[in-house]
Structure formats: structure tokens, C-alpha cells
PDB file of C-alpha atoms in Angstrom:
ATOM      1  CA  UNK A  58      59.868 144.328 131.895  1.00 55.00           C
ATOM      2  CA  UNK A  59      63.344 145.893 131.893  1.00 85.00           C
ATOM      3  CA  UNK A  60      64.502 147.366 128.790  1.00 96.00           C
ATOM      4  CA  UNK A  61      67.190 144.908 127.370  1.00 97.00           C
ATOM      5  CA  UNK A  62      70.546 146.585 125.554  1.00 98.00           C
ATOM      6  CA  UNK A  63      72.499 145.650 122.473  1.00 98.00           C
ATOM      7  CA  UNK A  64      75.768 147.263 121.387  1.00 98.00           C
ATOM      8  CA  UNK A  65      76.119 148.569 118.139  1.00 98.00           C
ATOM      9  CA  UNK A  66      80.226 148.560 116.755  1.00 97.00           C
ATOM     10  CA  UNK A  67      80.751 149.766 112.968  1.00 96.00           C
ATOM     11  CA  UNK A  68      84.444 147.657 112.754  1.00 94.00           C
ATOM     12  CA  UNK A  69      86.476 146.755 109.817  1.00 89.00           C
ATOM     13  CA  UNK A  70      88.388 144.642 112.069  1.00 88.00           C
ATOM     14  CA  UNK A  71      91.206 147.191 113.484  1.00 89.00           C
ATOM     15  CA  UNK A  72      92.833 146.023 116.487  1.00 91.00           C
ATOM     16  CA  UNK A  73      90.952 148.189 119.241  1.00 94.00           C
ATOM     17  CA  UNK A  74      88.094 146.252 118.920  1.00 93.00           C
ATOM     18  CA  UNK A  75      89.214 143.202 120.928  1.00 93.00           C
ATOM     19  CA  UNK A  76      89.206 145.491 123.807  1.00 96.00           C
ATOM     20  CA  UNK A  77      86.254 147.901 122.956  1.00 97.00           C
ATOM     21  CA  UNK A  78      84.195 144.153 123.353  1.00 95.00           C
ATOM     22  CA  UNK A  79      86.021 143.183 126.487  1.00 96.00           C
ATOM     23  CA  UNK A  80      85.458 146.246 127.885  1.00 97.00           C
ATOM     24  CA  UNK A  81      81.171 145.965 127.255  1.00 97.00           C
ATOM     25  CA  UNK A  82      81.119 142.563 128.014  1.00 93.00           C
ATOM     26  CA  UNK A  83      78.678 141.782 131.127  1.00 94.00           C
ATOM     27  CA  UNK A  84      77.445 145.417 130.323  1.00 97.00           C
ATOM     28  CA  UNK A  85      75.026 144.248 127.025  1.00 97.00           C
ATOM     29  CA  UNK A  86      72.187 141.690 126.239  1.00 96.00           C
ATOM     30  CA  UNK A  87      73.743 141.599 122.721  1.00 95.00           C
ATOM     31  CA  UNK A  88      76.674 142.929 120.225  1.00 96.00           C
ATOM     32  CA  UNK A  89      75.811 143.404 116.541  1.00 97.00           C
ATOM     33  CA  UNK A  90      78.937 144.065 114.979  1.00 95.00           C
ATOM     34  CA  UNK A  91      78.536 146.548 111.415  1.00 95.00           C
ATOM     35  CA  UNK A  92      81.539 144.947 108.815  1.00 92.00           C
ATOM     36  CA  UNK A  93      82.339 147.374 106.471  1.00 87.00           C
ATOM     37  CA  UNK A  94      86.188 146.096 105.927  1.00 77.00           C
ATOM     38  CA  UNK A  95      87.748 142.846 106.022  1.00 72.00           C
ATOM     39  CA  UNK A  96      86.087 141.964 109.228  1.00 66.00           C
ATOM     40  CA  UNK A  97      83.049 139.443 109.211  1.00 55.00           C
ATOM     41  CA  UNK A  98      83.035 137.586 112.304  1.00 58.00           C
ATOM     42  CA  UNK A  99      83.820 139.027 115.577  1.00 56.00           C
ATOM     43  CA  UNK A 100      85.042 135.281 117.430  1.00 62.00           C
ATOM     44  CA  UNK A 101      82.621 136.918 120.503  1.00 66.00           C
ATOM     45  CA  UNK A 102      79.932 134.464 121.016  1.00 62.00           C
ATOM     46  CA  UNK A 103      76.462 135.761 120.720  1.00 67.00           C
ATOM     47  CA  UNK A 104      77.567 138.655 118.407  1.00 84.00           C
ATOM     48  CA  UNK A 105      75.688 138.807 115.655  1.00 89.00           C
ATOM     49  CA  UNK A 106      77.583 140.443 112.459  1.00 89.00           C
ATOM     50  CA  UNK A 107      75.614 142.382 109.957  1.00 93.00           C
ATOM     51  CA  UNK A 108      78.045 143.260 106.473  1.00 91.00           C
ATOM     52  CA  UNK A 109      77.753 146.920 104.733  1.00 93.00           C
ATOM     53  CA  UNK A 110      77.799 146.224 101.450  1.00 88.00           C
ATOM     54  CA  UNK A 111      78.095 149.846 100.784  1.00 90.00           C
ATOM     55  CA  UNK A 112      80.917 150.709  98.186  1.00 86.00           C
ATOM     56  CA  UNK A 113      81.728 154.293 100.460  1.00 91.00           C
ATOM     57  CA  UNK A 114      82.354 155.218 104.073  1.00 93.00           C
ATOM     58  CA  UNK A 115      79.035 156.439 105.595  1.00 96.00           C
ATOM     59  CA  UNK A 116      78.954 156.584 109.340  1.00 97.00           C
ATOM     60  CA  UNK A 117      75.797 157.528 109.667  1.00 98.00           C
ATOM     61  CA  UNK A 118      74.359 153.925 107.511  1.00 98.00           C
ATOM     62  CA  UNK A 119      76.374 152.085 109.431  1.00 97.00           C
ATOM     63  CA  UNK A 120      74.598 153.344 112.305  1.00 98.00           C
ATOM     64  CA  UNK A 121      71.481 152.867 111.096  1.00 98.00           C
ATOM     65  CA  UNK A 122      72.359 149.021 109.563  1.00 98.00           C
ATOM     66  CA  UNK A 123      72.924 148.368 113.228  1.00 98.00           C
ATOM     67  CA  UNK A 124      69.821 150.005 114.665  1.00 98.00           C
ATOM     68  CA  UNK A 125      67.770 148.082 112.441  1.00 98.00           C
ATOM     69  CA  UNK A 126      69.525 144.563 112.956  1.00 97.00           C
ATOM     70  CA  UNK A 127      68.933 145.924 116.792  1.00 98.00           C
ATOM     71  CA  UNK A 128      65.392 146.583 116.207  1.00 98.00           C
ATOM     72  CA  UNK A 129      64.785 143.242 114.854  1.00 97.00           C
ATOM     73  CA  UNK A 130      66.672 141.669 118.034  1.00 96.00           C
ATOM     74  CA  UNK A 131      64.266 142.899 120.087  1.00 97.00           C
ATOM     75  CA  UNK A 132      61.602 142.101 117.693  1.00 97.00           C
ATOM     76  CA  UNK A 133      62.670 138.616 118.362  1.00 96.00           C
ATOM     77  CA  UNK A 134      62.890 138.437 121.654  1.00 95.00           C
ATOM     78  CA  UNK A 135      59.385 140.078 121.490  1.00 96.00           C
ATOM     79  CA  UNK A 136      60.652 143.466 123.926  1.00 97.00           C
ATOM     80  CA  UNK A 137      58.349 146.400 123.429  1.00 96.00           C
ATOM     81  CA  UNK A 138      61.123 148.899 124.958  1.00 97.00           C
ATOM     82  CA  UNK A 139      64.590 148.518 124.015  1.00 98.00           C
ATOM     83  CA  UNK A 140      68.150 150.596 124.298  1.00 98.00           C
ATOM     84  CA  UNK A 141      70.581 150.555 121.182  1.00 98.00           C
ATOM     85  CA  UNK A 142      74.471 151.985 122.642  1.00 98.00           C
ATOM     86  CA  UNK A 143      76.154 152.523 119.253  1.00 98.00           C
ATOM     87  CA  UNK A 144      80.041 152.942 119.755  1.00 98.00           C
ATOM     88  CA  UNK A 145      83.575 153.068 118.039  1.00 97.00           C
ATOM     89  CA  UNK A 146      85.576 149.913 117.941  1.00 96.00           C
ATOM     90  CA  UNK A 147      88.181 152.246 119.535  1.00 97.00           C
ATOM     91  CA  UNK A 148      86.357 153.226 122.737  1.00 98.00           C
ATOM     92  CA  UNK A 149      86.631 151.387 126.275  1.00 98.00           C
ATOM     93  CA  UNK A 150      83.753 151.508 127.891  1.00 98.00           C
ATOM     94  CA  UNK A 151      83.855 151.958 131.818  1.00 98.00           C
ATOM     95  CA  UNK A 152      81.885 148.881 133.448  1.00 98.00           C
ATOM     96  CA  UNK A 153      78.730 151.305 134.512  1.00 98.00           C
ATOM     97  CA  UNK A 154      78.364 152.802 130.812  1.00 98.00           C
ATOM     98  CA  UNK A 155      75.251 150.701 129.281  1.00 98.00           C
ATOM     99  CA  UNK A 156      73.597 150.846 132.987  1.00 98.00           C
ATOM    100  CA  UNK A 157      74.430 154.766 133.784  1.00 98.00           C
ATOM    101  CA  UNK A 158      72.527 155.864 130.101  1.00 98.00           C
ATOM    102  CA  UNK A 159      69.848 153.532 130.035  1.00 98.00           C
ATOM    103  CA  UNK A 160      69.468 154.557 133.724  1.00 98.00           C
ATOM    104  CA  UNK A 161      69.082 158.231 132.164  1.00 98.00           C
ATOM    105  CA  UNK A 162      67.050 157.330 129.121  1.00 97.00           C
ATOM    106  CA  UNK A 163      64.066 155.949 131.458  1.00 97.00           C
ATOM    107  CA  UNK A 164      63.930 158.331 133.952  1.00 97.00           C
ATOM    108  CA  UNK A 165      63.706 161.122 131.693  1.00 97.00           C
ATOM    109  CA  UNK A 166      62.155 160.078 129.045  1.00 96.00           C
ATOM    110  CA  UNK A 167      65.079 161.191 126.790  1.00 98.00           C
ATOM    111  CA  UNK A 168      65.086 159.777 123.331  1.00 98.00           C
ATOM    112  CA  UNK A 169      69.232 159.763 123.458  1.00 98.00           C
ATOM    113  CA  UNK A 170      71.528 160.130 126.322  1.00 98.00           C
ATOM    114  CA  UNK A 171      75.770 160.221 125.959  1.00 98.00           C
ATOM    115  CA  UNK A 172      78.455 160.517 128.627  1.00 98.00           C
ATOM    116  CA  UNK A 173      79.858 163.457 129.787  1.00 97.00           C
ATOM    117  CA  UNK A 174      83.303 163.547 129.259  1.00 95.00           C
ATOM    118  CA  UNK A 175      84.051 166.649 130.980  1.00 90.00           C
ATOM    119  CA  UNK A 176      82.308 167.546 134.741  1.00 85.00           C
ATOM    120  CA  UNK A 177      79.666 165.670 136.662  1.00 89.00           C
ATOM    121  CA  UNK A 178      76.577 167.819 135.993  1.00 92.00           C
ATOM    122  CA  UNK A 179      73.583 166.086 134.378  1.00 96.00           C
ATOM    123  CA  UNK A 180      71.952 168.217 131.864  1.00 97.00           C
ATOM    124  CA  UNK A 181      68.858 167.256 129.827  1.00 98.00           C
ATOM    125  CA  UNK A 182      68.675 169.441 126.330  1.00 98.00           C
ATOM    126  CA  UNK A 183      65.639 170.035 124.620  1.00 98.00           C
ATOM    127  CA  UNK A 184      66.228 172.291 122.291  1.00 97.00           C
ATOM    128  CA  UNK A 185      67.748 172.203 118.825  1.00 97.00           C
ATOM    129  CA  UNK A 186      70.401 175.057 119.261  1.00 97.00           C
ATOM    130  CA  UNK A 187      73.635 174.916 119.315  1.00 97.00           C
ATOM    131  CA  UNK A 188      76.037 174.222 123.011  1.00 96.00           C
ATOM    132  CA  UNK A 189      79.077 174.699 124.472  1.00 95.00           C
ATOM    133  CA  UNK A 190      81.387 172.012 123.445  1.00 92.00           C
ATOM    134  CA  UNK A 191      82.146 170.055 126.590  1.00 94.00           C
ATOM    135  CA  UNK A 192      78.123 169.420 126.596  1.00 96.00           C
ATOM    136  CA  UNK A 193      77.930 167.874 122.725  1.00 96.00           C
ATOM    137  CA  UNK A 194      77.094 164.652 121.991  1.00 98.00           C
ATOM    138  CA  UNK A 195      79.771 162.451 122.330  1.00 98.00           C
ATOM    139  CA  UNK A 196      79.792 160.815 118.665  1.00 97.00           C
ATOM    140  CA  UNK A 197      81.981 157.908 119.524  1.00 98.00           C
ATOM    141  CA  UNK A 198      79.703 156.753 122.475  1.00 98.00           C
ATOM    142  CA  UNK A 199      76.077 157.400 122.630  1.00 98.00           C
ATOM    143  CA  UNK A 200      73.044 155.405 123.399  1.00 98.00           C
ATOM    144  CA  UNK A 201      68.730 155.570 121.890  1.00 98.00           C
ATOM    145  CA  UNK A 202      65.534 155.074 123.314  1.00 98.00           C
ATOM    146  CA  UNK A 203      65.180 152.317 120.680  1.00 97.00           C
ATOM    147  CA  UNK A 204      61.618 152.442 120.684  1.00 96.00           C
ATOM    148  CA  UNK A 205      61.519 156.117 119.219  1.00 96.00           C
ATOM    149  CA  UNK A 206      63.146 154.690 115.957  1.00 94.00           C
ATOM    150  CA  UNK A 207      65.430 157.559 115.509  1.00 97.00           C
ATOM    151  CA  UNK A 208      67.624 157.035 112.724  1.00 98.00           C
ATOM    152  CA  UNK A 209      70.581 158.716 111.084  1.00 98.00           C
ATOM    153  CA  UNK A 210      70.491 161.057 108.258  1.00 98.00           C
ATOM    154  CA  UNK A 211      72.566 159.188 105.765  1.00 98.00           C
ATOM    155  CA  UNK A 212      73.378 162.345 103.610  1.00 98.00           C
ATOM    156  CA  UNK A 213      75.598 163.681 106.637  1.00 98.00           C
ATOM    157  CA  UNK A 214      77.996 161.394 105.613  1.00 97.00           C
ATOM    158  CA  UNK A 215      80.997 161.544 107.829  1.00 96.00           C
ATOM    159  CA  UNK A 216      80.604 164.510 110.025  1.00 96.00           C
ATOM    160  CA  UNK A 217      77.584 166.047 112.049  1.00 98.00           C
ATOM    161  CA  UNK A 218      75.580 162.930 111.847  1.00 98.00           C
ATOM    162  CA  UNK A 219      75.943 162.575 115.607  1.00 98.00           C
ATOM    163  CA  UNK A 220      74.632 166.458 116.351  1.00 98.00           C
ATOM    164  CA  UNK A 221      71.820 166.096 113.317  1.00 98.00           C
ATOM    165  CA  UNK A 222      70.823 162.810 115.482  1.00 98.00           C
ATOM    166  CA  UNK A 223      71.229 164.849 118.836  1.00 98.00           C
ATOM    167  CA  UNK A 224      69.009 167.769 117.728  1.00 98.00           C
ATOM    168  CA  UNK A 225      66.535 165.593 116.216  1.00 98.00           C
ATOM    169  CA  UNK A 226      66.595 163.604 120.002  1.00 98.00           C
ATOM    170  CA  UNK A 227      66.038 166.649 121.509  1.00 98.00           C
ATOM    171  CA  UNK A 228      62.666 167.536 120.355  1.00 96.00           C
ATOM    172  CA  UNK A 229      61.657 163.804 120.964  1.00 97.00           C
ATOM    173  CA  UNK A 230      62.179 163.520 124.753  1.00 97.00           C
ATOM    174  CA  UNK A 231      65.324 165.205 124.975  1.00 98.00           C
ATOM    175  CA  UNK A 232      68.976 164.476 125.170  1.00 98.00           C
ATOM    176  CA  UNK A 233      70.709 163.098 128.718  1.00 98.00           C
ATOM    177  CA  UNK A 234      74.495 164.713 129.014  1.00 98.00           C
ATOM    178  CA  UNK A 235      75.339 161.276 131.780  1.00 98.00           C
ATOM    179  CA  UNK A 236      78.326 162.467 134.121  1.00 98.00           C
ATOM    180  CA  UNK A 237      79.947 159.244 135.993  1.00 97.00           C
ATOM    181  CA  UNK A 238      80.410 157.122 132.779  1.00 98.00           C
ATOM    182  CA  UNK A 239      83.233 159.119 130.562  1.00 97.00           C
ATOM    183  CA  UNK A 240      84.458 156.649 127.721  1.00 98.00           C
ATOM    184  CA  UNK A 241      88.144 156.603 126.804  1.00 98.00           C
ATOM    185  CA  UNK A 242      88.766 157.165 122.883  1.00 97.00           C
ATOM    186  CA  UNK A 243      91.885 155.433 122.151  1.00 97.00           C
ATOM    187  CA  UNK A 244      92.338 156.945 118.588  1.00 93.00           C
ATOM    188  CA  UNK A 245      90.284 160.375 118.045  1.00 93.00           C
ATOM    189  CA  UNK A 246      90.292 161.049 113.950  1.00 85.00           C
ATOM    190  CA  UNK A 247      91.752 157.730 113.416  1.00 84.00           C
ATOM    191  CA  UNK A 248      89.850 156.815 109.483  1.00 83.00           C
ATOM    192  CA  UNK A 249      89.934 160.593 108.969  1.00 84.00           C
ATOM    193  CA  UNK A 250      93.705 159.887 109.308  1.00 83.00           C
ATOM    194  CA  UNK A 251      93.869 156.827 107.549  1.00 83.00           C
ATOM    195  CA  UNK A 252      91.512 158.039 104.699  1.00 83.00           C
ATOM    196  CA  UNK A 253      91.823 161.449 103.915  1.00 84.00           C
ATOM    197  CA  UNK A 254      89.247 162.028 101.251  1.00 85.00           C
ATOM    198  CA  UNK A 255      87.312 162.186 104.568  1.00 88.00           C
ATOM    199  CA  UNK A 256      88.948 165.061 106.417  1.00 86.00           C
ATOM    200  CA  UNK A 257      87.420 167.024 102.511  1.00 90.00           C
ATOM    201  CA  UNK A 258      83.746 165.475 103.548  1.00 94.00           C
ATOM    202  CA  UNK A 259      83.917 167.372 106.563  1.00 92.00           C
ATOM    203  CA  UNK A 260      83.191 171.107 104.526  1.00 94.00           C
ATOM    204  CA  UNK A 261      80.356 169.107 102.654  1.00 96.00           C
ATOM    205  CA  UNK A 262      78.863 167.448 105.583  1.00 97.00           C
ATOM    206  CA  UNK A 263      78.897 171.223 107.478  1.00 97.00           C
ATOM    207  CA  UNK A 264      76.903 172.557 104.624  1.00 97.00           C
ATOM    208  CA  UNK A 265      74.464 169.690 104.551  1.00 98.00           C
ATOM    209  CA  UNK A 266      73.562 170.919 108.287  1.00 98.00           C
ATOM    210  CA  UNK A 267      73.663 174.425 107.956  1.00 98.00           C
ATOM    211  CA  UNK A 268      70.774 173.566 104.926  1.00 98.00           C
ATOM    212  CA  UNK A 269      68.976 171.364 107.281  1.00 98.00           C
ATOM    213  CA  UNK A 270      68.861 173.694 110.367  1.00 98.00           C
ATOM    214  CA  UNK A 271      69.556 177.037 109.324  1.00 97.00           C
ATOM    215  CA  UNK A 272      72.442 176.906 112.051  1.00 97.00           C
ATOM    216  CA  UNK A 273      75.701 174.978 112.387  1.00 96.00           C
ATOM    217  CA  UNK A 274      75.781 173.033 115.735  1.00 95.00           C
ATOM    218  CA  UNK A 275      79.086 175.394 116.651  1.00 88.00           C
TER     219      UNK A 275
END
């Protein structure tokens, strides 16, 4: 069988993510939407909404709160192989964006795959090492092999989740740079603007991956 997708959209409700679910709908089996603000409903039938009843900001379990309520979706629907495409609420996707990485997931057997934002090369990385910055992960747009049950490191709490995630994917299959499916990010730094006790995490999240790997990712 096909590998169904679900959507995974950390939200507190700001008012890009009417559009961010327009923009994947038709794309997605399923949308589980990760509340960690005001927001507990989407209104987008089918969307299932899963609250963080965390008391700080941290990205990287909101990621994984969504990968698990994703896992048990497709425990549900009983699907051995699965794709999780986590995003920000303040992305549009282009309408070939779930398709294009899942497309690259199963024909290389990459455990993540993201779209390349800047030329139409596909590259395949396999090792954990440090690249030039037009080939990083995209951290607002990226999409797992769910079945490899890759999962964030929640003491990256803000920053470098996304390359500890990619490096990790790397030695597990590999990681798919996708050209043909660039995102647009309506509002780059947006919480680090509106909170900025997270713009300090940054320094602490850096060190956190230079313990980890010996090496920061640039």
C-alpha cells in the first residue's frame, strides 16, 4: 500500500495558519494541529488537535507531541509505512510539497527529506558534518520516514533541533535536499521576535550541539 501523510502544525492560533491549512489541503491524509497558545480547535474538519500542556516554548516537543499523535493515526488506520510533514503555521506550502518529499523519502530510502529553497539539484546527505547553508534542513518545512521513529531531542530547545534531527536522519537512510517544492515563510524569526527570552536560548541551544556532536552544524 501507499504510504499515507499527515501534517504536523505547532499553532497557538496566529493568523497565518488559515492559509498554511489552505495551502496543504488536498496535499494530506490528515492535519494534527500541536496547541500550545490559545488555540484548541482548528474549524478544519478532520484535524485532529493535540494540546501542549507544557508551561515553556519547546519546539522540538511540540514536534515530537505531533509525531506521536501521527504515529498513532496510522496505528489506527493499521498503515505499516507512514510520512509525518511537520511545518510552521506560517509556511504556504506549494500544491506538489507532501507528494515531491514523500516521492523522495521512498525512492531513497531517506529517513527525512526537506525542500530546497535555493537551486534544483537533488542531493542525498549521509553524513553527520556540517553543509553549506543553502543545502540545510529547512526547519520550517520538513518531512520523516515515519516508520524510523525519529524523534526530536527535546533539550535543543529552540534552536538546532531541526539540524540535531537532520544529522541523526542522515545516518538512518539519509537526508533528501527536494528541489521543485520551495515553501514560502511568511514570517522568518517571528516568536523569536515576539518572545525574546528566545533569541538568549539560541547561545544555550548551540552549546547543547556542540556537546552532542563535537561540531556545530555551521
Amino acid at each position: 500500500m501507499n504510504a499515507p501523510t499527515w501534517a504536523v502544525i505547532p499553532s497557538d492560533g496566529r493568523p497565518y495558519l488559515a492559509d498554511c491549512l489552505s495551502s496543504l489541503s488536498g496535499q494530506v491524509d490528515g492535519i494534527v494541529v500541536v496547541a500550545n497558545g490559545p488555540l484548541r480547535e482548528s474549524g478544519v474538519p478532520g484535524t485532529v488537535t493535540v494540546e501542549d500542556t507544557g508551561t515553556d516554548r519547546n519546539i522540538s516537543r511540540w514536534w515530537n507531541l505531533g509525531l506521536a499523535a501521527v504515529e498513532h493515526e496510522a496505528q489506527r488506520v493499521r498503515a505499516p509505512r507512514w510520512n509525518a510533514l511537520v511545518v510552521n503555521d506560517d509556511i504556504i506550502a506549494p500544491p506538489n510539497l507532501a507528494i515531491s518529499l514523500a516521492a523522495a523519502l521512498r525512492s531513497t530510502g531517506a529517513a527525512l527529506a526537506y525542500p530546497s529553497q535555493h537551486d534544483n539539484e537533488a542531493r542525498l546527505h549521509t553524513e553527520a558534518a556540517p553543509v553549506p547553508l543553502e543545502h540545510r534542513i529547512t526547519g520550517y518545512a520538513w518531512m520523516l520516514r515515519g516508520e524510523t521513529q525519529l524523534r526530536a531531542d527535546e533539550t535543543l530547545v529552540w534552536w538546532y533541533g531541526d539540524d540535531d534531527l537532520d544529522w541523526r536522519a542522515r545516518t538512518a537512510g539519509g537526508a533528501a535536499l527536494v528541489p521543485g517544492c520551495a515553501v514560502e515563510h511568511r514570517a522568518p524569526n517571528g516568536y523569536t521576535t515576539a518572545f525574546p527570552e528566545l533569541a538568549g536560548q539560541a547561545g544555550r541551544d548551540r552549546a547543547t550541539f556542540i556537546t552532542k556532536w563535537q561540531q556545530a552544524p555551521h
